[in-house]
PDB file of C-alpha atoms and ligand atoms in Angstrom:
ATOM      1  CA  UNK A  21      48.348  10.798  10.077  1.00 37.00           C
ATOM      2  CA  UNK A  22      44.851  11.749  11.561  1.00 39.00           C
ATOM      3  CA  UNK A  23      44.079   9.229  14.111  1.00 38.00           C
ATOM      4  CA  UNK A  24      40.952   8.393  12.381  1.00 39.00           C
ATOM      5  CA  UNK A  25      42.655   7.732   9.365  1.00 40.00           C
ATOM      6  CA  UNK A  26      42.160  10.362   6.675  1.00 40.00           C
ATOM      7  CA  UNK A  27      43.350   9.293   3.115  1.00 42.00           C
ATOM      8  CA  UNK A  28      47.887   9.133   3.520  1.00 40.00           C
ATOM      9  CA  UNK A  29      48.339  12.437   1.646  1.00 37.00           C
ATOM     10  CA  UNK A  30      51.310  10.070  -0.172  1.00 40.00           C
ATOM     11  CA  UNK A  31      49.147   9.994  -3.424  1.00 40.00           C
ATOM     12  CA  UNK A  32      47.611  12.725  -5.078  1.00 45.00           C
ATOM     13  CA  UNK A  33      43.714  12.861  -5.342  1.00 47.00           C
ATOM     14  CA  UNK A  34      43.059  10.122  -7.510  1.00 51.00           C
ATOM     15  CA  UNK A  35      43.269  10.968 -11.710  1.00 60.00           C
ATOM     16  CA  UNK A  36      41.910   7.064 -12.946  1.00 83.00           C
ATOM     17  CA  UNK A  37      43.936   7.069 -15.920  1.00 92.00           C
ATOM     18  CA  UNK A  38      46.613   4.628 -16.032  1.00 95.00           C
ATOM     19  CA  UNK A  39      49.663   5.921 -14.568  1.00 95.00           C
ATOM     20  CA  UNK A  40      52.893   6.525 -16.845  1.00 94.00           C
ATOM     21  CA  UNK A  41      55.349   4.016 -15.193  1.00 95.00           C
ATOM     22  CA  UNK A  42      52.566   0.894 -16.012  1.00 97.00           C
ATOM     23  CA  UNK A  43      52.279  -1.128 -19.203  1.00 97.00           C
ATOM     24  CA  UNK A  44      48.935  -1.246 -20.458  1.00 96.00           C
ATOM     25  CA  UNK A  45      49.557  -4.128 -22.497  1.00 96.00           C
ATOM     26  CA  UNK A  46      51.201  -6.185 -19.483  1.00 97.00           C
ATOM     27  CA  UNK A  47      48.277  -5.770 -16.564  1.00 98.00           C
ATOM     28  CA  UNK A  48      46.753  -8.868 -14.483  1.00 98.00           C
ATOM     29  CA  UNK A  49      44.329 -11.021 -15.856  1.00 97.00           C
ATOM     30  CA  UNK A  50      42.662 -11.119 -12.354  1.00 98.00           C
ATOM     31  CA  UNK A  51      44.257 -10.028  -9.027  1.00 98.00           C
ATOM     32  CA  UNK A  52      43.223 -11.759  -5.693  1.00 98.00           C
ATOM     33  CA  UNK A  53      43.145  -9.760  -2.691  1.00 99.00           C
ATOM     34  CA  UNK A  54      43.774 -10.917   0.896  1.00 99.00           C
ATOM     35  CA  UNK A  55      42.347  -7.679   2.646  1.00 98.00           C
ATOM     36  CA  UNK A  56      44.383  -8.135   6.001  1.00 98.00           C
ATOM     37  CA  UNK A  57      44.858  -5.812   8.690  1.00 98.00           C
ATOM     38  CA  UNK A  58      42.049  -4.010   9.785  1.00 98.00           C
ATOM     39  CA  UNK A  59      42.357  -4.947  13.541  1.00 98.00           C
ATOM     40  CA  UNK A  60      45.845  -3.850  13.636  1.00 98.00           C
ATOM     41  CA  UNK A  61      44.580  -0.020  11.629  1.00 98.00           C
ATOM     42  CA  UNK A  62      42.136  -0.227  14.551  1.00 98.00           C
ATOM     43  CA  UNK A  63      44.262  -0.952  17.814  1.00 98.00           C
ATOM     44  CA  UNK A  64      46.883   1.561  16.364  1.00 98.00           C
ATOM     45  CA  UNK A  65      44.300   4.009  16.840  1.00 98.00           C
ATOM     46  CA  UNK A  66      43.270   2.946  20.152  1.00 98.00           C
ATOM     47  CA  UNK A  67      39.537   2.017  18.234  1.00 98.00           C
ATOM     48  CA  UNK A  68      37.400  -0.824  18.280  1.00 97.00           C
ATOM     49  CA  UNK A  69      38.710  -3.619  16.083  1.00 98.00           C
ATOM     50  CA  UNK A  70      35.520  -2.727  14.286  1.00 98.00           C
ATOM     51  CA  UNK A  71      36.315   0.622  12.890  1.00 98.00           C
ATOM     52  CA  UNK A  72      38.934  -1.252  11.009  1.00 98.00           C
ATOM     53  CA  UNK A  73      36.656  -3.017   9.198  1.00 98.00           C
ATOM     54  CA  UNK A  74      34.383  -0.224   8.569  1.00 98.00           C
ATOM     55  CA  UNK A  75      37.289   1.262   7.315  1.00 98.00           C
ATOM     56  CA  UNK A  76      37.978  -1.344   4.802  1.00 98.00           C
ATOM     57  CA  UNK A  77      35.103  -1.031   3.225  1.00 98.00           C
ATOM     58  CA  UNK A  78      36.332   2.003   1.577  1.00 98.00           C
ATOM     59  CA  UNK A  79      39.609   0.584   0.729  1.00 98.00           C
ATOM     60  CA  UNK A  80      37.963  -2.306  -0.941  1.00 98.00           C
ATOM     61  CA  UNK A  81      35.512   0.125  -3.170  1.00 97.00           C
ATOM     62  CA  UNK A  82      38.749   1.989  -4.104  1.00 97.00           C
ATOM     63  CA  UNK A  83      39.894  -1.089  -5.363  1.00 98.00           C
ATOM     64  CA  UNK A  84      37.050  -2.251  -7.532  1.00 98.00           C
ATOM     65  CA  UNK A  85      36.757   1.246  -8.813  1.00 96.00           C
ATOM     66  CA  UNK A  86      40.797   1.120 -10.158  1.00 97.00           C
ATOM     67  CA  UNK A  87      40.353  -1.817 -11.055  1.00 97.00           C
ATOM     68  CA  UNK A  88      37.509  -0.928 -13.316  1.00 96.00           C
ATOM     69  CA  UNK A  89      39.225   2.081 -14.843  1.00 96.00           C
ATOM     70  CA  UNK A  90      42.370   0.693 -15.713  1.00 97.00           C
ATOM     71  CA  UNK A  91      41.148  -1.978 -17.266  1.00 95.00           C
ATOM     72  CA  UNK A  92      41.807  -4.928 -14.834  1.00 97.00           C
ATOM     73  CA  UNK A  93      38.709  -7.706 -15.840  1.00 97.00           C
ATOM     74  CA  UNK A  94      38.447  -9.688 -12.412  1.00 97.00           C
ATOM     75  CA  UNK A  95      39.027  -9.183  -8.812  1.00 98.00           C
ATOM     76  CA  UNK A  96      38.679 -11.082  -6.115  1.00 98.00           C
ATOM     77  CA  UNK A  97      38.811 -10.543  -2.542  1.00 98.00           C
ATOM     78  CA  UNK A  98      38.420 -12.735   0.269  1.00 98.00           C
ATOM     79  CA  UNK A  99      36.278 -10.898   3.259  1.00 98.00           C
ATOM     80  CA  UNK A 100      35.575 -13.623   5.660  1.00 98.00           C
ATOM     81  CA  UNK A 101      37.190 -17.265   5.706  1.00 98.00           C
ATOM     82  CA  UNK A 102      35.940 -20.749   7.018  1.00 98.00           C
ATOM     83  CA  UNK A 103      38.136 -20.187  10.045  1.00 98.00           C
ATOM     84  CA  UNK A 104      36.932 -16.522  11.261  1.00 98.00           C
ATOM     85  CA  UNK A 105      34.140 -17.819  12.677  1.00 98.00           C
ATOM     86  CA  UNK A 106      36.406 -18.526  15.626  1.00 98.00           C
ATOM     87  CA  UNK A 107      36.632 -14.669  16.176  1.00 98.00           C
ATOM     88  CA  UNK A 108      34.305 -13.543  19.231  1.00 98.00           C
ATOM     89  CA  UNK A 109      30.475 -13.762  18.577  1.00 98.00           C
ATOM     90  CA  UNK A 110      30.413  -9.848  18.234  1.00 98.00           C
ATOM     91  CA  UNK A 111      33.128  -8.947  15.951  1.00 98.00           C
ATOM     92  CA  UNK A 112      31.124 -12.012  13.129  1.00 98.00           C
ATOM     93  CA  UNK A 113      27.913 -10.718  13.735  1.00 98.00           C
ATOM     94  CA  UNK A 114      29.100  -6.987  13.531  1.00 98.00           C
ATOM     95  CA  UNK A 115      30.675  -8.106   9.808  1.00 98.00           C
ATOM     96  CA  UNK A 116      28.074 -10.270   8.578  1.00 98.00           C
ATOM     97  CA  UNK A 117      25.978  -6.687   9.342  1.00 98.00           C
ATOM     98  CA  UNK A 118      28.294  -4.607   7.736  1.00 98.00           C
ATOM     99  CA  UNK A 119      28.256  -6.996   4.751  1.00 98.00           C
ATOM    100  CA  UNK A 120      24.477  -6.544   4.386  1.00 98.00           C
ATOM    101  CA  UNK A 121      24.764  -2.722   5.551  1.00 98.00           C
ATOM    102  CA  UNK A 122      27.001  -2.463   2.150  1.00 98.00           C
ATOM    103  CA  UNK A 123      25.739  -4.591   0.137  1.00 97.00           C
ATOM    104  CA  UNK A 124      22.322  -2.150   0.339  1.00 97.00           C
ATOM    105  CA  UNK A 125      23.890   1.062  -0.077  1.00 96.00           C
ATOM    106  CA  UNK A 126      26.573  -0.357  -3.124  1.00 96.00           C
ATOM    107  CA  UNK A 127      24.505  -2.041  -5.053  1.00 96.00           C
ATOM    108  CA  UNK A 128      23.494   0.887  -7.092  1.00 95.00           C
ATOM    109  CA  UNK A 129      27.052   2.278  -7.526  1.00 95.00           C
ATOM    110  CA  UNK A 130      27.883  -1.448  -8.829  1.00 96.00           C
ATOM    111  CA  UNK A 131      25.097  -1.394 -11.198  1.00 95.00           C
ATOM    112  CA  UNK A 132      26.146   1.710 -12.713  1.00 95.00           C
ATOM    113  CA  UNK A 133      29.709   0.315 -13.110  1.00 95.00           C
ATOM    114  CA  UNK A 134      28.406  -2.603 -14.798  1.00 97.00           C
ATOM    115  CA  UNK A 135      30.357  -4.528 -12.136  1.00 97.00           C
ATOM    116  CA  UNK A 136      30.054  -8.440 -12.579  1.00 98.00           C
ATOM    117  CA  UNK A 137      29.639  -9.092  -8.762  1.00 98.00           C
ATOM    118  CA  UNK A 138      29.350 -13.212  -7.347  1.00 98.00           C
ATOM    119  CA  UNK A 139      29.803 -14.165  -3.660  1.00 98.00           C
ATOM    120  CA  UNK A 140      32.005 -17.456  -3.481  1.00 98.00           C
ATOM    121  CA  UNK A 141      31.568 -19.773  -0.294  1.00 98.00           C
ATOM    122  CA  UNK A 142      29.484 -21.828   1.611  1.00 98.00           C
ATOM    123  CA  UNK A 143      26.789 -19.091   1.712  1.00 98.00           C
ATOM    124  CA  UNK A 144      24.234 -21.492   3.022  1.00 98.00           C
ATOM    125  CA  UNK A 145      25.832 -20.905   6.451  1.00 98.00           C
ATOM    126  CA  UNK A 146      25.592 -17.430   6.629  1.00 98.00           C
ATOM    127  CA  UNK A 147      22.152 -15.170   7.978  1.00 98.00           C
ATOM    128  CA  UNK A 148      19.357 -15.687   6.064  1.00 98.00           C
ATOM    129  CA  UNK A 149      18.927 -11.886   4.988  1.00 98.00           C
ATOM    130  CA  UNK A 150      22.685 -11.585   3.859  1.00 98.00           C
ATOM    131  CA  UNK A 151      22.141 -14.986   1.425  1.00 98.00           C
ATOM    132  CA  UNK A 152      18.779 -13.512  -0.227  1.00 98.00           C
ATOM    133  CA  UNK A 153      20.588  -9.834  -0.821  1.00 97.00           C
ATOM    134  CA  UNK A 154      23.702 -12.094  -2.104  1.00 98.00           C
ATOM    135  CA  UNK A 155      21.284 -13.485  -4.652  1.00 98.00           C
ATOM    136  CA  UNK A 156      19.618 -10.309  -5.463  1.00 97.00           C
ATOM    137  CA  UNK A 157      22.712  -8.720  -6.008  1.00 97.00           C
ATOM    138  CA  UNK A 158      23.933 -11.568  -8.018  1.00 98.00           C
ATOM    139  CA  UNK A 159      21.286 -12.246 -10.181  1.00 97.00           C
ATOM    140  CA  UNK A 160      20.744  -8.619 -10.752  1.00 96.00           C
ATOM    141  CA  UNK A 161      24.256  -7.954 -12.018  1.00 97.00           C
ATOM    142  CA  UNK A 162      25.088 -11.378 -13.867  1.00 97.00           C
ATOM    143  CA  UNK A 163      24.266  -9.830 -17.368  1.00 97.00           C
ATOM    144  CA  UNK A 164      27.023  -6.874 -16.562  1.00 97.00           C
ATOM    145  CA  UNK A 165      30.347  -6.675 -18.908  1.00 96.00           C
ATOM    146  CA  UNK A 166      31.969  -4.686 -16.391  1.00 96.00           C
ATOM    147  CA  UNK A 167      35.030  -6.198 -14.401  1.00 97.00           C
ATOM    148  CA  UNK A 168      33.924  -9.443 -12.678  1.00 97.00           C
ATOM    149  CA  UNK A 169      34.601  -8.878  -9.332  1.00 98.00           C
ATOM    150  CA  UNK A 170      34.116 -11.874  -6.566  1.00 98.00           C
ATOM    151  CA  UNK A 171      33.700 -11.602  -3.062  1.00 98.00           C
ATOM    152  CA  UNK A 172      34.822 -14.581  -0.904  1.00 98.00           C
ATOM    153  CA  UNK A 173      32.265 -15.065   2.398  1.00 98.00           C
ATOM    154  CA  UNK A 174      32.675 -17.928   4.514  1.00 98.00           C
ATOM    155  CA  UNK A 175      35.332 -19.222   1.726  1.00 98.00           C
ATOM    156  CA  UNK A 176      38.020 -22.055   2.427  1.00 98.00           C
ATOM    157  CA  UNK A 177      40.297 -23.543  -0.262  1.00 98.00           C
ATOM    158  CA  UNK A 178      40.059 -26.726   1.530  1.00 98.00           C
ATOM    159  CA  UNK A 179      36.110 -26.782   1.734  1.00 98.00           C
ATOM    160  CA  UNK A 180      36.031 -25.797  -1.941  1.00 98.00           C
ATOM    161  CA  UNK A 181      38.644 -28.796  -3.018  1.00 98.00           C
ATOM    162  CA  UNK A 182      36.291 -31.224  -0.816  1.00 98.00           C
ATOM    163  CA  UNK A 183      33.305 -29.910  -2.113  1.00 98.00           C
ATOM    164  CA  UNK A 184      34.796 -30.280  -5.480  1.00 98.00           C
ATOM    165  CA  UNK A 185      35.941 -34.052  -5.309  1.00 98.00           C
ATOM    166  CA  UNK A 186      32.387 -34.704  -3.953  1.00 98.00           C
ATOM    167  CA  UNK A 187      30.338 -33.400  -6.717  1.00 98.00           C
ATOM    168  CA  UNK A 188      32.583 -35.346  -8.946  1.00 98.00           C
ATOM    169  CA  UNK A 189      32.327 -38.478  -6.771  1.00 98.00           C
ATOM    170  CA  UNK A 190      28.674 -37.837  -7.545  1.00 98.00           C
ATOM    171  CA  UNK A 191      28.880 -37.713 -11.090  1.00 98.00           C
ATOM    172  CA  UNK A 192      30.728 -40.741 -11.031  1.00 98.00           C
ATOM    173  CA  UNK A 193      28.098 -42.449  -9.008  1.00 98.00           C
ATOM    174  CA  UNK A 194      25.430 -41.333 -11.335  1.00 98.00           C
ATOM    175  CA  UNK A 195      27.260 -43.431 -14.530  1.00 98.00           C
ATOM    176  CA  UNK A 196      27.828 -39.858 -16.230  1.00 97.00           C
ATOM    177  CA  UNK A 197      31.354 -39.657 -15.468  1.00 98.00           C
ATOM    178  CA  UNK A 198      34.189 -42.397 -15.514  1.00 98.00           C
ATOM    179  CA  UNK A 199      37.173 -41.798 -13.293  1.00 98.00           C
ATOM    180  CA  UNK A 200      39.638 -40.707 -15.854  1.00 98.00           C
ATOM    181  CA  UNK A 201      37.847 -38.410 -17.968  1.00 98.00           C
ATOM    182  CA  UNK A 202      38.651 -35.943 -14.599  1.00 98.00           C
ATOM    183  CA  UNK A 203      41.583 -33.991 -15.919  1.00 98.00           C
ATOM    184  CA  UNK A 204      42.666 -30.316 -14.788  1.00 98.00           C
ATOM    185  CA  UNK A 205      39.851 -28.678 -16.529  1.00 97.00           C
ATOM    186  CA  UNK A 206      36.807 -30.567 -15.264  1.00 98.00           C
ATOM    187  CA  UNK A 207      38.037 -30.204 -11.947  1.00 98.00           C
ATOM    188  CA  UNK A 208      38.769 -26.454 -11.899  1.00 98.00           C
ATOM    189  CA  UNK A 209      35.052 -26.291 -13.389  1.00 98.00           C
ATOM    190  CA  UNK A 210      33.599 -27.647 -10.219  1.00 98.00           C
ATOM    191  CA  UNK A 211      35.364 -24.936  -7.987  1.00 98.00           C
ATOM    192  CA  UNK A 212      33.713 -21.554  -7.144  1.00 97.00           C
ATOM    193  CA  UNK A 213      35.628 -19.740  -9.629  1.00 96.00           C
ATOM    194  CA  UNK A 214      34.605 -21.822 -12.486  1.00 95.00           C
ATOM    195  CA  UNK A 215      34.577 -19.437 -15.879  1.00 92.00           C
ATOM    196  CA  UNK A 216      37.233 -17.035 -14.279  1.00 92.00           C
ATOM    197  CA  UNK A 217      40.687 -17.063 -15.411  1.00 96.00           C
ATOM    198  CA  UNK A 218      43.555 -18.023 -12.587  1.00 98.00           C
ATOM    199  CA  UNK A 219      44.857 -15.055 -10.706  1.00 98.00           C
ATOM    200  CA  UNK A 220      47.490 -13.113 -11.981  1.00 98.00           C
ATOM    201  CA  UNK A 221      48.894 -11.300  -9.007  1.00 98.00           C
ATOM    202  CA  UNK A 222      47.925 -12.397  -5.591  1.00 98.00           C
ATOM    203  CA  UNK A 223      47.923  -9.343  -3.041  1.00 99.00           C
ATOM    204  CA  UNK A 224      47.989  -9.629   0.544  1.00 98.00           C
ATOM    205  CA  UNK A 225      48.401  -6.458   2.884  1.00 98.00           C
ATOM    206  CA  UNK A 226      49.763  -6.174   6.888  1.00 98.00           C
ATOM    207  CA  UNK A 227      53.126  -8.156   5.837  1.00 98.00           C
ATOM    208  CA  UNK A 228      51.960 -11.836   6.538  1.00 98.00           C
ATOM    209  CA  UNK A 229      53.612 -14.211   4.425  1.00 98.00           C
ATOM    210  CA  UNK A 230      50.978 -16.850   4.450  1.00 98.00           C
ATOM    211  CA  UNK A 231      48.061 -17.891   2.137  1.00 98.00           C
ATOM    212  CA  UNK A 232      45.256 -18.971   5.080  1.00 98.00           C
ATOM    213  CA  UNK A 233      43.498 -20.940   3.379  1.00 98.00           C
ATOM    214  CA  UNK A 234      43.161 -18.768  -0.070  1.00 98.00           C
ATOM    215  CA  UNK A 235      42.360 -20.247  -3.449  1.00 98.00           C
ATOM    216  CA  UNK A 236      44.780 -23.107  -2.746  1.00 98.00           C
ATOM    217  CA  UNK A 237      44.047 -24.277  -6.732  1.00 98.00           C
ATOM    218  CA  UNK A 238      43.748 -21.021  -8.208  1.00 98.00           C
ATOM    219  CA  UNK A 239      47.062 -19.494  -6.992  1.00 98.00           C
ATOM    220  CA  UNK A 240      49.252 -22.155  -8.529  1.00 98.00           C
ATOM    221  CA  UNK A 241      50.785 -19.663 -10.426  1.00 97.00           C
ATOM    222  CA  UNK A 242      49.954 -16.305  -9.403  1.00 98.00           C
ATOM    223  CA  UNK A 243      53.005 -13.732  -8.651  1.00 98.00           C
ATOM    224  CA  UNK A 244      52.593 -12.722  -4.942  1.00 98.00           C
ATOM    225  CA  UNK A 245      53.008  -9.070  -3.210  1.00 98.00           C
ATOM    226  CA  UNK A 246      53.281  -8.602   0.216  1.00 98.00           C
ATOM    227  CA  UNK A 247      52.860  -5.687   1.389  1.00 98.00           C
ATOM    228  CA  UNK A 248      52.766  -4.317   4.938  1.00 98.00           C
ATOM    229  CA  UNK A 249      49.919  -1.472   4.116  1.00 98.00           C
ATOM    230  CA  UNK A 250      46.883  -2.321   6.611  1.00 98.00           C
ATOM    231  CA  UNK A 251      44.274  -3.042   4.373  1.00 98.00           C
ATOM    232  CA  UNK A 252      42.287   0.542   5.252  1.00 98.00           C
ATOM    233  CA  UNK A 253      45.291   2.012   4.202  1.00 98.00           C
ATOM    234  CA  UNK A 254      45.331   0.143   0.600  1.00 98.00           C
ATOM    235  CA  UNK A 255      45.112   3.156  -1.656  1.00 98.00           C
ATOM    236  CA  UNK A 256      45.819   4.185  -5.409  1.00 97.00           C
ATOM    237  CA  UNK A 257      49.777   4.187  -5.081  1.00 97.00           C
ATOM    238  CA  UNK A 258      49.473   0.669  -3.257  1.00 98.00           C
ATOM    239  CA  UNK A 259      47.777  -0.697  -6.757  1.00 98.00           C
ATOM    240  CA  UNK A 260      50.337   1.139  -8.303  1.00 98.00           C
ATOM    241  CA  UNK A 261      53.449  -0.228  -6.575  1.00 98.00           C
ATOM    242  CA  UNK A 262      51.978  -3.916  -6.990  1.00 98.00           C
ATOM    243  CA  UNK A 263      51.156  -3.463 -10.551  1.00 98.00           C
ATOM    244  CA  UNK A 264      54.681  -2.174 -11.121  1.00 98.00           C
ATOM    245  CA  UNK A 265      55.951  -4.979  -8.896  1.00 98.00           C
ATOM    246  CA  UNK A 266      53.955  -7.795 -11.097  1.00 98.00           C
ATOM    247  CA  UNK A 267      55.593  -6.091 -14.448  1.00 98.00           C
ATOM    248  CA  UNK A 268      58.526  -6.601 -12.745  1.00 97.00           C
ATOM    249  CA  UNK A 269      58.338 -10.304 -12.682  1.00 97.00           C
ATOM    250  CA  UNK A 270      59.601 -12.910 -15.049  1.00 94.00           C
ATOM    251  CA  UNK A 271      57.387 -15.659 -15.425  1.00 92.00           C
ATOM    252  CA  UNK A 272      58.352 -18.825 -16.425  1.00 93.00           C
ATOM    253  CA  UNK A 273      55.814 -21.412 -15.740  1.00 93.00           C
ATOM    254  CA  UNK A 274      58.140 -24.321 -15.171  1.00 93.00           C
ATOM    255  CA  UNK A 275      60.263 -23.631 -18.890  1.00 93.00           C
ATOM    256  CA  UNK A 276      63.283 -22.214 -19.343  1.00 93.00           C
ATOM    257  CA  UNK A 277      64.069 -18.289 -21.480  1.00 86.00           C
ATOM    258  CA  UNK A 278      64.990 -20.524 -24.689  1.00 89.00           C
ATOM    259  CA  UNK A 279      61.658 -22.319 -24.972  1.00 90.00           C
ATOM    260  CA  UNK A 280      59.267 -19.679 -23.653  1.00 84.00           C
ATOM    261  CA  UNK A 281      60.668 -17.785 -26.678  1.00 87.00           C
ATOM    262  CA  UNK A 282      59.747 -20.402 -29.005  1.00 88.00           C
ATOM    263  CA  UNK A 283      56.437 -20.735 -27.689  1.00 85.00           C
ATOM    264  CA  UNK A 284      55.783 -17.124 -28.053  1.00 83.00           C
ATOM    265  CA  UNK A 285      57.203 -17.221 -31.801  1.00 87.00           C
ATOM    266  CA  UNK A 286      54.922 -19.819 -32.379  1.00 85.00           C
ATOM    267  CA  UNK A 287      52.050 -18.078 -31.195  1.00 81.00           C
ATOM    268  CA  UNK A 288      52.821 -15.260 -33.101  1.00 76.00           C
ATOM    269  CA  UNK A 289      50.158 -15.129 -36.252  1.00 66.00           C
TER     270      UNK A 289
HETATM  271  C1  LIG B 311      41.018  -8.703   7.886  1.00 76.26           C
HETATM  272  O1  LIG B 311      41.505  -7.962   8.956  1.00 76.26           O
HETATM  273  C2  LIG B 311      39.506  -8.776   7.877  1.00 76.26           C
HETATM  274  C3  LIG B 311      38.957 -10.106   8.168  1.00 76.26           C
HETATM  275  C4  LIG B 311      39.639 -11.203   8.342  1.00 76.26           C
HETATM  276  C5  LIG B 311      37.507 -10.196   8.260  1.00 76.26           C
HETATM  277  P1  LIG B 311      41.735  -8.611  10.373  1.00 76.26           P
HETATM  278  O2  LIG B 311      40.475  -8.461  11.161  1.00 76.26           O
HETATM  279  O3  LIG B 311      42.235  -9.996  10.242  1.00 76.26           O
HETATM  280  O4  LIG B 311      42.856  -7.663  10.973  1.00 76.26           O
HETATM  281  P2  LIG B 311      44.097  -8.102  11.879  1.00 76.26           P
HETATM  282  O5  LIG B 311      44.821  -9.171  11.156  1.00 76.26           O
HETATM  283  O6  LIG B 311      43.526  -8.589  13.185  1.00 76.26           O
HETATM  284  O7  LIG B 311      44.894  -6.856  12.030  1.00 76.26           O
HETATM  285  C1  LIG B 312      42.584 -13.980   6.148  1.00 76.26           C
HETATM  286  O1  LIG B 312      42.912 -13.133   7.203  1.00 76.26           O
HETATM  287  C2  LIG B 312      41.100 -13.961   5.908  1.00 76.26           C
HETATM  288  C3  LIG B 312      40.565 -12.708   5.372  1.00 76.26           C
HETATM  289  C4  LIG B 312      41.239 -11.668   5.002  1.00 76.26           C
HETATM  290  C5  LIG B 312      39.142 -12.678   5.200  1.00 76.26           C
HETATM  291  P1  LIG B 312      43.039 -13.675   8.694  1.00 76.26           P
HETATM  292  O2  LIG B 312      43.420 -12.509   9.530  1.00 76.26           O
HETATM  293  O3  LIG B 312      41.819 -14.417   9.090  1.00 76.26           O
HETATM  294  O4  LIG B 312      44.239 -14.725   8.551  1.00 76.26           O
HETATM  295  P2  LIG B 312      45.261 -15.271   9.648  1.00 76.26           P
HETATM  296  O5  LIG B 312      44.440 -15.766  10.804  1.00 76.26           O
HETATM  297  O6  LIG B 312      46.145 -14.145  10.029  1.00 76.26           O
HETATM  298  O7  LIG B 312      46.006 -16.356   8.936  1.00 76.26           O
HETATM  299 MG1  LIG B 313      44.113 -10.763  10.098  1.00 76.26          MG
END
């Protein structure tokens, strides 16, 4: 491998369609992304941590643009948490510039994708220019029916659960709400990813087995892949290899074989 990291020649350049091995009929809802790893890319290179992220950026536009063609309706990928603000004062203010750095250049590509694209977080906390592009870029893509693909900035499950409970509390306050009419539903509906579906197929690459602090709600269910691909590294065959990995899976959802069948049977027209 090139020390700057030219594409792994382990996949052929890319044909979109789906490949053989996968079932069309059997693909993820929505896959979640923990894009880990780009440090690591970096120091193995003897780079800046930086480059990694730089880096990343084109291993996250891979992504959206697989996703797209094979048919996969939402991603979403978390590229900066509550707790990396405790990273040195360069490193966040190099990546909240590289955010707005590709959120300029992309936005046209994403356009003509018909990519869905929403930033989920507490965005009030980030620098002023990156929140009005996030809006622009949002508002100017909400009417796409292209895959709806999220982008988590300055995201914590835990902020998002407390900021949940609160706008109920304040409903509740208000005399519109009474305690127990909060059930499952109304709650998801006050999270970020209100209107999505519940990942599918949670990724994470650079081999840690931990969630940090990742759509703590969301993934109740999701199937998880671990993978120990840096992130810049993610490519095409990665996908692949997790797609085949979630077909793979039996999913139960707390039943048993017997009585999933006669759910299914049931469900059948
Ligand atoms: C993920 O890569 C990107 C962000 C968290 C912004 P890291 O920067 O965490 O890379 P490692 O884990 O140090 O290798
Ligand atoms: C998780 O990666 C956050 C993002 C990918 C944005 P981290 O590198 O911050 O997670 P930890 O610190 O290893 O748990
Ligand atoms: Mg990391």
């Amino acid at each position: 491998m090139s020390p700057f990291g030219e594409p792994r020649t382990k996949t052929l350049p890319g044909t979109l369609s789906l490949p053989s091995g996968l079932d069309s009929r059997r693909m993820p809802a929505h896959i979640a992304v923990i894009m880990d790893g780009n440090g690591r890319w970096a120091q193995q290179r003897s780079l800046p941590r930086m480059m990694g992220h730089q880096r990343g950026v084109e291993a996250l536009k891979r992504l959206v643009r697989l996703c797209g063609a094979w048919r996969i309706p939402a991603l979403t990928a978390y590229a900066f948490s509550t707790e990396n603000w405790r990273r040195p004062e360069e490193e966040v203010s190099f990546l909240m510039a590289l955010f707005e750095r590709v959120l300029e250049r992309e936005i046209r590509e994403l356009q003509e994708a018909r990519v869905r694209i929403r930033f989920l977080g507490d965005l009030d906390a980030l620098p002023l220019q990156l929140q009005a592009q996030i809006a622009e870029a949002t508002r100017s893509t909400a009417d796409n029916d292209g895959i709806h693909f999220n982008v988590c900035t300055n995201y914590g499950a835990r902020s998002e659960l407390v900021r949940a409970a609160r706008r109920l509390a304040v409903e509740v306050q208000s005399g519109h709400l009474q305690p127990d009419q909060i059930d499952e539903t109304r709650f998801a509906g006050m999270l970020h990813t209100a209107g999505d579906p519940d990942p599918d197929l949670l990724i994470r690459t650079s081999g840690e087995f931990r969630i940090s602090n990742f759509l703590l709600w969301q993934l109740a269910y999701a199937e998880l892949h671990i993978t120990d691909v840096l992130w810049p590294d993610f490519d095409q065959a990665d996908l692949e290899e997790a797609l085949l990995d979630f077909q793979g899976r039996k999913r139960r959802f707390g039943a048993v074989e017997a009585t999933l069948n006669l759910e299914a049977e049931s469900n059948d027209p």
